[in-house]
Amino acid sequence: METMKRTTNCGALRRADEGKTVILNGWVHRKRDHGGISFINLRDRYGITQVVVDSDAPAELAALIAELRNEFCIALEGTVRSRPDSMVNPEMATGEIEVVAKKLVILNRSEVLPFQIDEESEVKEELRLTYRYLDLRSAGMQRRIKLRNEVSFAVREWMIGQGFYEIETPTFIKSTPEGARDYLVPSRLYPGKFYALPQSPQLYKQILMVAGFDKYFQIARCYRDEDARGDRQPEFTQIDIEMSFVNRDDILSMTEGLMGHIFKKTLGQELPPRFKRLSYEEAMERYGSDKPDLRFDMPMQDFGPYVAEGSFQAFKDALAAGEADKAAAAARGISLAGGGVKVLVVPGKADYSRKQIEELEAQAKIYRAKGLAWMKVAGTETESILEGGIAKFFGDRAQKITAGLGAKPGDLLLLVADSQRKIANVALGSVRSKLGRDLGLNGPGPDGVPRFEFAWIVDFPLFEFNDQENRWEAAHHMFSWPQDKYHATLEQDPGSVKGDLYDLVLNGYELASGSIRIHDSELQKRIFKIVGLDPLEAEQKFGFLTEAFKYGAPPHGGIAPGLDRLVMLMAGETSIKEVIAFPKNSFAVSPMDDCPGEVDQKQLDELHLAVVLPPRTE
Amino acid sequence: METMKRTTNCGALRRADEGKTVILNGWVHRKRDHGGISFINLRDRYGITQVVVDSDAPAELAALIAELRNEFCIALEGTVRSRPDSMVNPEMATGEIEVVAKKLVILNRSEVLPFQIDEESEVKEELRLTYRYLDLRSAGMQRRIKLRNEVSFAVREWMIGQGFYEIETPTFIKSTPEGARDYLVPSRLYPGKFYALPQSPQLYKQILMVAGFDKYFQIARCYRDEDARGDRQPEFTQIDIEMSFVNRDDILSMTEGLMGHIFKKTLGQELPPRFKRLSYEEAMERYGSDKPDLRFDMPMQDFGPYVAEGSFQAFKDALAAGEADKAAAAARGISLAGGGVKVLVVPGKADYSRKQIEELEAQAKIYRAKGLAWMKVAGTETESILEGGIAKFFGDRAQKITAGLGAKPGDLLLLVADSQRKIANVALGSVRSKLGRDLGLNGPGPDGVPRFEFAWIVDFPLFEFNDQENRWEAAHHMFSWPQDKYHATLEQDPGSVKGDLYDLVLNGYELASGSIRIHDSELQKRIFKIVGLDPLEAEQKFGFLTEAFKYGAPPHGGIAPGLDRLVMLMAGETSIKEVIAFPKNSFAVSPMDDCPGEVDQKQLDELHLAVVLPPRTE
C-alpha cells in the first residue's frame, strides 16, 4: 500500500493556511463535475474540505478522479488556496479555502451504498442497523456518539474531583430473585451451574460501602432479560453511585452538582443549583405521574369538593364506591386512598371539537378511565357559564367552580372520576401529557434552546399491596430505608410507610432512581418478612449481603442515573438507539452481525447443555 | 437512627484545628485502655485519628466505650487537642492531635472478625475472598483499588486530551471461532440461539474505524472461558485502542505517551519518552522470550561458532540434526531455523554449587531442554581456563571462547543445545529469568524506587506452522497486516512473513498486544485461505467485518494494554487478584457470593435448556 499519511485533517484548514502543501485522508462525501473541473467534498471525523481538480490536471490524476465514487477512502495531496469571496461557504468551517489536488491514492474503494450517508431519517431502522458502520458515518450519529463520550468523561471528571473512586464490579455474579429476569451464563467447569449478569451492581456497591470505600461510582453496564417492548435494550449503561455516612439530601445535592457540571461542560447550559422537589403524592395528584414533564405546568385539580353540590350521579357513585372499598380494606388492615374526581383546566381550548375530545378520551381509557367528561367555560370572568358535556349537572355552580379552579372563559375542563383515585390521576395525567405534546408545550424556549426541566420525586411509599398474590411487596426494592418515623409501626400499616427513596425526573422521563439503604440487619430482616421472603431463601439469595452487614456496615445510600437516557434527552432524541453505537433492534437482535445466533454442538456439549426446542405451533 | 453526620474525616485534622468541636464517622481500628483512659484509633478511607476518652468521662459515654470492639462503625463528637510533643506520632498524618470524646453513637456493631484487618498477608486467599468486604478494608487493598481508579482516570484524561472518543461496544455479540472459548448467554426469545460475550471488542473497534471515528478507545471488560490456570480470571479489563490512517510507529509513540502520562500522574515516575525496541527474533535470541524482563540484561549468546572447534559430540549432533530437519522442511516449502547452542555468561557465579546448577537444569528441562551444560571460568583475563562440566571438550580454546563471550574469571557459563533452535533459546531464557529472580537482579533501584523497564517487541512472524494439523495458522490473529514487502509472496513462504504486530513488555510481562489491521478485503481473503479457513465459514463468522470492508475501510491499527496487569505491576504485586475489587478465585468461583450457582428450573425452561450432567466417575 502506498502510504500518504495525512498532514492535517478535513476540518482544520483556514485562509491562513493558503499556499501550504497538505495531505488529507478521508472519504468522498460528494463529488460533482462542473465545466471540466471536479469538486470533491472530502470528509473525516473533523469536518469536510472542498478539493478541486482543475481541468488541466495530469491525465493520471484525472483518471483516478474519474474512478471516485461516494465513500471511497482516499489520500490526497494538494495546495491550499483561498476561495474567491463569492465562493466562500460560511456554513463550513473550512469554507474560506479549497485544496487544489496534485496527487491522489485510492486507499479503499466502496461498493454502491445501500443508502446515502446523512439521510438517516429517511432510512428504515433495520437497514440502518444492518449497515451500522455506514449509518455511524452520518453527521447526526457522529455528533451523538461524540456527545456520549463527552458526557461520560464529564461524569468521571466531576466524580473523581469530588473524591469518588470508580471501582469495577463483576459481570459474573450470582443469580438473584430481585427485579427482572437475569441473563445467565452457563459454567463449563461446573456442570449445571450458572453465573448471572448483573441487572445493576446494587449488592456490590453496598458491599463496597461495607468495605469502607466511602464514595463509589462506576459507569456500569447492566443487563435485563425483559420482553421486547418500546425502547428497551438487553444491555444498558448506568452511572452507578453510592456514598457512606450521608442522608437523602446529600445524595440529592451531589446529583444536582453532577448534572450541573455535565450540562455546563458539554452543552454550555446552566442548570439551576437546586432542582424542584415533589413528593410522590403531590406528583400523582398534580400530574398523574411520578415522572411528570415539567416543561409545562397545567396541573390537575381536585374536583371532589364540587361533586356533592352538583347532580352528576356517576361522580357521586365513583366517590361512594371508593369510600366503600376504603372501609372494606381498612377492615383487613390495608389503607386505600378511596375514589377521586380530577379535573384539568386547558386554557383557551374551549374550541376543541368533539372529535378532538374523543381522541383525548381514548388516551384516558388506555389508562383504565371509564370515560372523559368535559365542560367548556363561556360567559365572562365574573359571570361564567359552563356549556356542553356534563355542564347541565353543574350549571348553577358555574361561577363558584370556575373561580375555584382558576378557569377562564374560553377554557376547556376535562374530568375523570374513578372509585380508585390512582386511576383518575393516572388517566387524566396521561391526557395532560398528550395535550403537552399536541399543543407543543414541551418544545424549546422562545430562544430555540431546548429546555431541560429536572425535578426530584421524593417520599415514595415503601410497599405496594399485590392484590393478585394478596401480599405486600417492595414498591421499589427491598433494601430501601423506611423513613425513621415509621420504624416502630412498619408491620402494622405497611401501606402508609414512606421510604427514603427518590427519583430524578427530566422532561417526563425517569432519569435516575435511588435510595438510602438499610444498613441494619435486623431492620432488613423485618422488611424481608413483610414482603413474604422466607428467611431461609433470603439468607440463601442475599446471604452475603446480610452476612456483610454483621461487621459494622455504615449508613449509606446512592443513586443511578441512566446514561443512555440522559444522553438521549440531551441530544433531543426519543430513542436510546440513537445514542448507542451498536444497539440491538426492538427484538433484541443485532442485524449487523446476526446475533443471537446458533453455536456449535461442541460448545453446548462443553457447557453440559441441551437445547429443548418448544413444540412447533401451526 | 440517631444521625451524627461527620463534620470532617479521619485523615484531615491537624494542630491548626485545635479547640474545634468535630464529629467523626468511621470504624474502630484499635482500642486500648491505659490507666483508666481509653484510646481509640478511628479509621475511615481518609486516615486514622486517635480518639481519647478521659477517665472522668460521663458514665453513659464510658458505658458505650466499654461496648466497643474492633470494626464497630461509630459516630463520635469531640474536641481537637494537640498532643504533647512527646506523644506526637510522625507516622500518622493526624499524629499531632487527638480528639477528646464527648459523645458517641454506635451506628453498627460488628461480630467477631474472621481475621484482623491489615493482616492480609497472613490470611489464606480463600478466606480473604469469602470476606472480601473485610479484606478490602485493609490499607493495602484500599491503596491498590485507589491506584486502579487513578490509573483508569489518567488513561481517560490522556486519551480524551488526544482526541480519542471512548465508545462503548456491545457485550452481547455473535460467537466467533477466534481465540479462546466464548462464554455464551442463551437467548430466551430465540430458542436454541445464543449471544456470546466478547473476548475483546476487536471486530467492533475495527467497525468503528470503518465508521470513521478515527480515534477510539474504551476501558473494556473482556471474557474468556479458559481452564483455570495461574492468574487467569473469567473476566478482565483492557484499555482497548484503535486509530485510523496510522502506521506502526504512530501506535507505538501514542502508547509511549499514554504510559508516560499514567506513570507520571499516579506514581510521579518519569518514563523515557521512547521505549527500547527489539525484533521478535532478537528477543528470542538474546533473552529466549518475547516478554523479556529487561530490569537486567545478561543476554544469551550464540555458542554455535565454537562447537566445531571443540570436541563435544552432543553439541555437534544437535546442530547436525537441526540442519537435517531444516533441509527436510525446506523440501516441503516450510522454513525452519535449524538447531542451536546457546550460552549464558553468569558474572561472578563460578562458585555455584552442583546442587544450584542442578536446580537451574531442572528449570531448563521444564522448557524441553535435554540438559544444561556448564563450565566455570578461572585463570586470568588474558589466560583464562575453563573448568568443570564440559570444559574438557573446549579446554584448548578457553581464551578464545571467553574473550568472544566477554566472560571473565569467576564467571559461570550455562549452555543448552537443541536441534530446534527455539527450544535452546526458550529453555536457556527461562534459566536467565530464574537467575534474575534468584540473584535479585529484578529488584528496585539503589534508591529503593521500583524500576519499570518497558520494551517493544516488533516484527513478529505472521504465521506459525501447526505440526499436528499440518497447516499454517495465524501466530497472533487473522486480521494483522503483513509487512508490505511480503505481500507478493505471502502464499509461497508463509513462515517468513513478518507482520506489523507489536507487543509492549514491562518487567517480563506482556502488557499489551496490537497490530496494524488488514483493511483490504482481498488481502484478508488470502490470509483466511492460508490458515485454511473455508471462505464460506469465514463469510458466515466474520461476514459483517468483510462486508463492512467493502465500503471504503480506512487503513487502521490498534493496541490493547491490559489494565489489571498494568495496575498489578505498578502496585508491585504478582497477582491481578490484588488489584480487582471482587475477583474470582483460581477456579473461577467467587467464595463471597458462591457463584456460579444453581438456578431455578423455571429459568432453564424459559431459556429452552436442559442440563446434561456428565456421568459420575467413581
mmCIF file of C-alpha atoms in Angstrom, chain B residues 244-514:
data_model
loop_
_atom_site.group_PDB
_atom_site.id
_atom_site.type_symbol
_atom_site.label_atom_id
_atom_site.label_comp_id
_atom_site.label_asym_id
_atom_site.label_seq_id
_atom_site.Cartn_x
_atom_site.Cartn_y
_atom_site.Cartn_z
ATOM 1 C CA SER B 244 -7.183 5.258 11.532
ATOM 2 C CA PHE B 245 -4.684 6.461 8.933
ATOM 3 C CA VAL B 246 -1.695 5.449 11.040
ATOM 4 C CA ASN B 247 1.311 3.195 10.790
ATOM 5 C CA ARG B 248 3.003 1.081 13.399
ATOM 6 C CA ASP B 249 5.202 3.847 14.749
ATOM 7 C CA ASP B 250 2.186 6.094 15.346
ATOM 8 C CA ILE B 251 0.660 3.459 17.615
ATOM 9 C CA LEU B 252 3.949 2.917 19.407
ATOM 10 C CA SER B 253 4.548 6.586 20.146
ATOM 11 C CA MET B 254 0.904 7.121 21.169
ATOM 12 C CA THR B 255 1.263 4.248 23.654
ATOM 13 C CA GLU B 256 4.536 5.662 24.975
ATOM 14 C CA GLY B 257 2.766 8.960 25.586
ATOM 15 C CA LEU B 258 -0.093 7.211 27.370
ATOM 16 C CA MET B 259 2.193 5.184 29.638
ATOM 17 C CA GLY B 260 4.296 8.253 30.370
ATOM 18 C CA HIS B 261 1.200 10.155 31.483
ATOM 19 C CA ILE B 262 -0.095 7.313 33.639
ATOM 20 C CA PHE B 263 3.190 6.791 35.486
ATOM 21 C CA LYS B 264 3.855 10.493 35.927
ATOM 22 C CA LYS B 265 0.334 11.249 37.135
ATOM 23 C CA THR B 266 -0.193 8.343 39.520
ATOM 24 C CA LEU B 267 3.283 7.317 40.702
ATOM 25 C CA GLY B 268 5.195 10.516 39.971
ATOM 26 C CA GLN B 269 7.680 8.491 37.909
ATOM 27 C CA GLU B 270 9.185 9.765 34.647
ATOM 28 C CA LEU B 271 9.359 7.162 31.923
ATOM 29 C CA PRO B 272 11.715 7.536 28.963
ATOM 30 C CA PRO B 273 9.935 9.247 26.042
ATOM 31 C CA ARG B 274 10.738 6.273 23.814
ATOM 32 C CA PHE B 275 10.910 2.623 24.824
ATOM 33 C CA LYS B 276 13.517 0.109 23.615
ATOM 34 C CA ARG B 277 12.544 -1.831 20.502
ATOM 35 C CA LEU B 278 13.539 -5.416 19.850
ATOM 36 C CA SER B 279 12.527 -7.597 16.969
ATOM 37 C CA TYR B 280 10.864 -10.856 17.947
ATOM 38 C CA GLU B 281 13.915 -12.672 16.648
ATOM 39 C CA GLU B 282 16.314 -10.513 18.684
ATOM 40 C CA ALA B 283 14.237 -11.033 21.800
ATOM 41 C CA MET B 284 14.234 -14.780 21.319
ATOM 42 C CA GLU B 285 17.949 -14.938 20.522
ATOM 43 C CA ARG B 286 19.063 -12.683 23.390
ATOM 44 C CA TYR B 287 16.526 -13.482 26.091
ATOM 45 C CA GLY B 288 14.726 -16.620 24.922
ATOM 46 C CA SER B 289 11.411 -14.882 25.456
ATOM 47 C CA ASP B 290 9.105 -12.482 23.648
ATOM 48 C CA LYS B 291 8.478 -10.825 27.004
ATOM 49 C CA PRO B 292 11.948 -10.438 28.489
ATOM 50 C CA ASP B 293 12.500 -8.834 31.848
ATOM 51 C CA LEU B 294 14.895 -6.020 30.977
ATOM 52 C CA ARG B 295 15.479 -4.830 34.505
ATOM 53 C CA PHE B 296 18.700 -6.780 33.947
ATOM 54 C CA ASP B 297 20.478 -7.582 30.692
ATOM 55 C CA MET B 298 22.588 -10.780 30.950
ATOM 56 C CA PRO B 299 21.815 -11.816 27.372
ATOM 57 C CA MET B 300 22.235 -15.266 25.897
ATOM 58 C CA GLN B 301 24.874 -15.615 23.208
ATOM 59 C CA ASP B 302 25.377 -17.970 20.322
ATOM 60 C CA PHE B 303 27.816 -20.738 21.156
ATOM 61 C CA GLY B 304 27.450 -22.182 17.662
ATOM 62 C CA PRO B 305 30.735 -20.755 16.294
ATOM 63 C CA TYR B 306 32.720 -22.645 18.957
ATOM 64 C CA VAL B 307 31.043 -26.001 18.532
ATOM 65 C CA ALA B 308 33.024 -27.148 15.520
ATOM 66 C CA GLU B 309 36.284 -26.180 17.221
ATOM 67 C CA GLY B 310 35.501 -28.240 20.275
ATOM 68 C CA SER B 311 35.053 -31.940 20.638
ATOM 69 C CA PHE B 312 31.681 -32.163 22.371
ATOM 70 C CA GLN B 313 29.713 -34.568 20.222
ATOM 71 C CA ALA B 314 26.271 -33.788 21.730
ATOM 72 C CA PHE B 315 26.512 -30.189 20.539
ATOM 73 C CA LYS B 316 27.665 -31.258 17.109
ATOM 74 C CA ASP B 317 24.818 -33.753 16.886
ATOM 75 C CA ALA B 318 22.235 -31.151 17.844
ATOM 76 C CA LEU B 319 23.377 -28.791 15.127
ATOM 77 C CA ALA B 320 23.589 -31.566 12.534
ATOM 78 C CA ALA B 321 20.086 -32.828 13.389
ATOM 79 C CA GLY B 322 18.826 -29.262 13.124
ATOM 80 C CA GLU B 323 20.355 -28.903 9.675
ATOM 81 C CA ALA B 324 18.774 -32.163 8.544
ATOM 82 C CA ASP B 325 15.310 -31.105 9.791
ATOM 83 C CA LYS B 326 15.730 -27.762 8.109
ATOM 84 C CA ALA B 327 16.547 -29.359 4.767
ATOM 85 C CA ALA B 328 13.605 -31.775 5.044
ATOM 86 C CA ALA B 329 11.199 -28.948 5.877
ATOM 87 C CA ALA B 330 12.566 -26.808 3.062
ATOM 88 C CA ALA B 331 11.681 -29.609 0.675
ATOM 89 C CA ARG B 332 8.039 -29.219 1.880
ATOM 90 C CA GLY B 333 8.170 -25.455 1.461
ATOM 91 C CA ILE B 334 8.450 -24.683 5.172
ATOM 92 C CA SER B 335 11.350 -22.645 6.526
ATOM 93 C CA LEU B 336 12.860 -23.767 9.825
ATOM 94 C CA ALA B 337 15.594 -22.107 11.872
ATOM 95 C CA GLY B 338 17.708 -25.248 12.382
ATOM 96 C CA GLY B 339 19.461 -26.190 15.607
ATOM 97 C CA GLY B 340 21.199 -24.021 18.159
ATOM 98 C CA VAL B 341 23.674 -23.992 21.017
ATOM 99 C CA LYS B 342 23.184 -21.021 23.317
ATOM 100 C CA VAL B 343 25.258 -19.846 26.237
ATOM 101 C CA LEU B 344 24.599 -17.598 29.193
ATOM 102 C CA VAL B 345 27.501 -15.881 30.976
ATOM 103 C CA VAL B 346 26.595 -15.509 34.640
ATOM 104 C CA PRO B 347 29.012 -12.952 36.078
ATOM 105 C CA GLY B 348 30.838 -13.961 39.237
ATOM 106 C CA LYS B 349 28.878 -17.140 39.822
ATOM 107 C CA ALA B 350 31.650 -19.672 39.271
ATOM 108 C CA ASP B 351 31.082 -20.504 42.924
ATOM 109 C CA TYR B 352 27.673 -22.011 42.165
ATOM 110 C CA SER B 353 27.424 -25.472 43.647
ATOM 111 C CA ARG B 354 26.499 -28.550 41.679
ATOM 112 C CA LYS B 355 23.163 -28.507 43.501
ATOM 113 C CA GLN B 356 22.455 -24.949 42.424
ATOM 114 C CA ILE B 357 23.302 -25.840 38.841
ATOM 115 C CA GLU B 358 21.013 -28.875 39.025
ATOM 116 C CA GLU B 359 18.159 -26.614 40.056
ATOM 117 C CA LEU B 360 18.806 -24.465 37.030
ATOM 118 C CA GLU B 361 18.897 -27.577 34.841
ATOM 119 C CA ALA B 362 15.506 -28.623 36.211
ATOM 120 C CA GLN B 363 14.210 -25.217 35.172
ATOM 121 C CA ALA B 364 15.631 -25.654 31.651
ATOM 122 C CA LYS B 365 14.036 -29.081 31.361
ATOM 123 C CA ILE B 366 10.569 -27.643 32.034
ATOM 124 C CA TYR B 367 11.019 -25.945 28.691
ATOM 125 C CA ARG B 368 12.092 -29.157 26.951
ATOM 126 C CA ALA B 369 15.876 -28.782 27.181
ATOM 127 C CA LYS B 370 17.607 -32.154 27.203
ATOM 128 C CA GLY B 371 20.088 -30.851 29.722
ATOM 129 C CA LEU B 372 22.017 -27.841 30.953
ATOM 130 C CA ALA B 373 25.749 -27.930 30.249
ATOM 131 C CA TRP B 374 28.140 -25.735 32.218
ATOM 132 C CA MET B 375 31.726 -24.574 32.569
ATOM 133 C CA LYS B 376 33.441 -22.229 35.006
ATOM 134 C CA VAL B 377 35.928 -19.565 34.017
ATOM 135 C CA ALA B 378 39.161 -19.459 36.008
ATOM 136 C CA GLY B 379 42.680 -18.220 35.361
ATOM 137 C CA THR B 380 43.241 -14.588 34.438
ATOM 138 C CA GLU B 381 41.732 -12.204 31.979
ATOM 139 C CA THR B 382 44.468 -12.827 29.453
ATOM 140 C CA GLU B 383 44.950 -16.510 30.190
ATOM 141 C CA SER B 384 41.619 -17.904 31.111
ATOM 142 C CA ILE B 385 40.932 -21.524 31.958
ATOM 143 C CA LEU B 386 37.668 -23.420 31.598
ATOM 144 C CA GLU B 387 36.897 -25.848 34.406
ATOM 145 C CA GLY B 388 34.253 -28.415 35.321
ATOM 146 C CA GLY B 389 31.223 -29.603 33.412
ATOM 147 C CA ILE B 390 32.003 -29.859 29.716
ATOM 148 C CA ALA B 391 35.221 -27.827 29.977
ATOM 149 C CA LYS B 392 37.398 -30.711 28.890
ATOM 150 C CA PHE B 393 35.895 -30.567 25.403
ATOM 151 C CA PHE B 394 36.848 -26.924 24.960
ATOM 152 C CA GLY B 395 39.899 -26.587 27.183
ATOM 153 C CA ASP B 396 42.374 -25.575 24.476
ATOM 154 C CA ARG B 397 40.061 -22.821 23.211
ATOM 155 C CA ALA B 398 39.387 -21.262 26.612
ATOM 156 C CA GLN B 399 40.885 -17.846 25.934
ATOM 157 C CA LYS B 400 39.252 -17.525 22.533
ATOM 158 C CA ILE B 401 35.857 -18.528 23.919
ATOM 159 C CA THR B 402 35.908 -16.338 27.000
ATOM 160 C CA ALA B 403 37.186 -13.357 25.025
ATOM 161 C CA GLY B 404 34.481 -13.902 22.407
ATOM 162 C CA LEU B 405 31.751 -14.153 25.046
ATOM 163 C CA GLY B 406 33.123 -11.382 27.225
ATOM 164 C CA ALA B 407 33.372 -13.825 30.138
ATOM 165 C CA LYS B 408 35.769 -13.149 32.997
ATOM 166 C CA PRO B 409 37.453 -15.340 35.579
ATOM 167 C CA GLY B 410 34.855 -16.177 38.229
ATOM 168 C CA ASP B 411 32.004 -16.324 35.738
ATOM 169 C CA LEU B 412 29.743 -19.293 35.182
ATOM 170 C CA LEU B 413 28.821 -20.421 31.649
ATOM 171 C CA LEU B 414 25.491 -22.216 31.159
ATOM 172 C CA LEU B 415 24.663 -23.855 27.846
ATOM 173 C CA VAL B 416 21.723 -25.501 26.132
ATOM 174 C CA ALA B 417 21.855 -27.214 22.753
ATOM 175 C CA ASP B 418 18.966 -28.470 20.711
ATOM 176 C CA SER B 419 18.158 -29.474 17.180
ATOM 177 C CA GLN B 420 15.333 -26.903 17.438
ATOM 178 C CA ARG B 421 16.908 -23.521 17.987
ATOM 179 C CA LYS B 422 13.746 -22.209 19.650
ATOM 180 C CA ILE B 423 13.931 -24.861 22.367
ATOM 181 C CA ALA B 424 17.526 -23.906 23.135
ATOM 182 C CA ASN B 425 16.510 -20.245 23.286
ATOM 183 C CA VAL B 426 13.418 -20.686 25.410
ATOM 184 C CA ALA B 427 14.942 -23.172 27.842
ATOM 185 C CA LEU B 428 18.070 -21.131 28.476
ATOM 186 C CA GLY B 429 15.923 -17.987 28.554
ATOM 187 C CA SER B 430 13.912 -19.470 31.408
ATOM 188 C CA VAL B 431 17.200 -20.138 33.245
ATOM 189 C CA ARG B 432 18.070 -16.462 32.716
ATOM 190 C CA SER B 433 14.726 -15.455 34.221
ATOM 191 C CA LYS B 434 15.209 -17.703 37.218
ATOM 192 C CA LEU B 435 18.673 -16.294 37.780
ATOM 193 C CA GLY B 436 17.221 -12.781 37.571
ATOM 194 C CA ARG B 437 14.865 -13.620 40.420
ATOM 195 C CA ASP B 438 17.361 -15.708 42.419
ATOM 196 C CA LEU B 439 20.047 -13.038 42.251
ATOM 197 C CA GLY B 440 17.629 -10.190 42.868
ATOM 198 C CA LEU B 441 18.548 -8.550 39.552
ATOM 199 C CA ASN B 442 14.902 -7.511 39.090
ATOM 200 C CA GLY B 443 14.616 -5.603 42.358
ATOM 201 C CA PRO B 444 14.193 -1.870 42.881
ATOM 202 C CA GLY B 445 16.949 0.581 42.027
ATOM 203 C CA PRO B 446 19.620 1.664 44.531
ATOM 204 C CA ASP B 447 17.241 4.428 45.688
ATOM 205 C CA GLY B 448 14.611 1.808 46.551
ATOM 206 C CA VAL B 449 12.256 3.026 43.821
ATOM 207 C CA PRO B 450 10.704 0.207 41.788
ATOM 208 C CA ARG B 451 12.071 0.045 38.258
ATOM 209 C CA PHE B 452 9.765 -0.214 35.275
ATOM 210 C CA GLU B 453 11.550 -1.439 32.150
ATOM 211 C CA PHE B 454 9.380 -1.182 29.092
ATOM 212 C CA ALA B 455 10.281 -2.592 25.695
ATOM 213 C CA TRP B 456 8.557 -3.088 22.367
ATOM 214 C CA ILE B 457 8.770 -6.430 20.635
ATOM 215 C CA VAL B 458 8.159 -5.956 16.907
ATOM 216 C CA ASP B 459 8.356 -7.830 13.593
ATOM 217 C CA PHE B 460 6.517 -10.920 14.738
ATOM 218 C CA PRO B 461 6.038 -13.764 12.287
ATOM 219 C CA LEU B 462 2.503 -13.692 10.924
ATOM 220 C CA PHE B 463 2.045 -17.452 10.659
ATOM 221 C CA GLU B 464 3.097 -20.480 12.632
ATOM 222 C CA PHE B 465 3.137 -23.984 11.268
ATOM 223 C CA ASN B 466 0.924 -26.347 13.230
ATOM 224 C CA ASP B 467 2.684 -29.687 13.019
ATOM 225 C CA GLN B 468 -0.196 -31.683 14.444
ATOM 226 C CA GLU B 469 -2.735 -30.332 11.992
ATOM 227 C CA ASN B 470 -0.155 -29.956 9.220
ATOM 228 C CA ARG B 471 -1.283 -26.437 8.350
ATOM 229 C CA TRP B 472 -0.402 -22.800 8.809
ATOM 230 C CA GLU B 473 -2.203 -20.838 11.464
ATOM 231 C CA ALA B 474 -2.207 -17.213 12.485
ATOM 232 C CA ALA B 475 0.516 -16.658 15.088
ATOM 233 C CA HIS B 476 -1.453 -13.788 16.612
ATOM 234 C CA HIS B 477 -4.772 -13.258 14.872
ATOM 235 C CA MET B 478 -6.064 -13.238 11.355
ATOM 236 C CA PHE B 479 -6.550 -9.502 10.954
ATOM 237 C CA SER B 480 -2.918 -8.351 11.206
ATOM 238 C CA TRP B 481 -1.243 -6.585 8.329
ATOM 239 C CA PRO B 482 1.620 -8.485 6.662
ATOM 240 C CA GLN B 483 4.529 -6.073 6.219
ATOM 241 C CA ASP B 484 4.354 -4.614 2.725
ATOM 242 C CA LYS B 485 7.446 -6.338 1.362
ATOM 243 C CA TYR B 486 5.905 -9.774 1.850
ATOM 244 C CA HIS B 487 2.619 -9.111 0.043
ATOM 245 C CA ALA B 488 3.725 -10.516 -3.283
ATOM 246 C CA THR B 489 4.901 -13.809 -1.836
ATOM 247 C CA LEU B 490 2.534 -14.495 1.057
ATOM 248 C CA GLU B 491 1.414 -17.901 -0.122
ATOM 249 C CA GLN B 492 4.848 -19.086 -1.264
ATOM 250 C CA ASP B 493 6.597 -18.867 2.091
ATOM 251 C CA PRO B 494 4.158 -18.057 4.887
ATOM 252 C CA GLY B 495 6.765 -18.887 7.525
ATOM 253 C CA SER B 496 8.983 -15.998 6.521
ATOM 254 C CA VAL B 497 6.237 -13.382 6.553
ATOM 255 C CA LYS B 498 6.595 -10.712 9.236
ATOM 256 C CA GLY B 499 3.535 -8.788 10.325
ATOM 257 C CA ASP B 500 3.056 -5.282 11.642
ATOM 258 C CA LEU B 501 2.422 -6.689 15.070
ATOM 259 C CA TYR B 502 3.857 -5.413 18.319
ATOM 260 C CA ASP B 503 3.849 -6.327 21.963
ATOM 261 C CA LEU B 504 4.572 -3.969 24.804
ATOM 262 C CA VAL B 505 6.559 -5.699 27.510
ATOM 263 C CA LEU B 506 7.016 -4.493 31.081
ATOM 264 C CA ASN B 507 9.310 -6.184 33.591
ATOM 265 C CA GLY B 508 8.922 -9.561 31.926
ATOM 266 C CA TYR B 509 5.159 -9.380 31.422
ATOM 267 C CA GLU B 510 3.309 -8.889 28.165
ATOM 268 C CA LEU B 511 1.405 -5.696 28.892
ATOM 269 C CA ALA B 512 -0.170 -5.027 25.513
ATOM 270 C CA SER B 513 -0.546 -6.530 22.106
ATOM 271 C CA GLY B 514 -1.529 -4.912 18.881
#
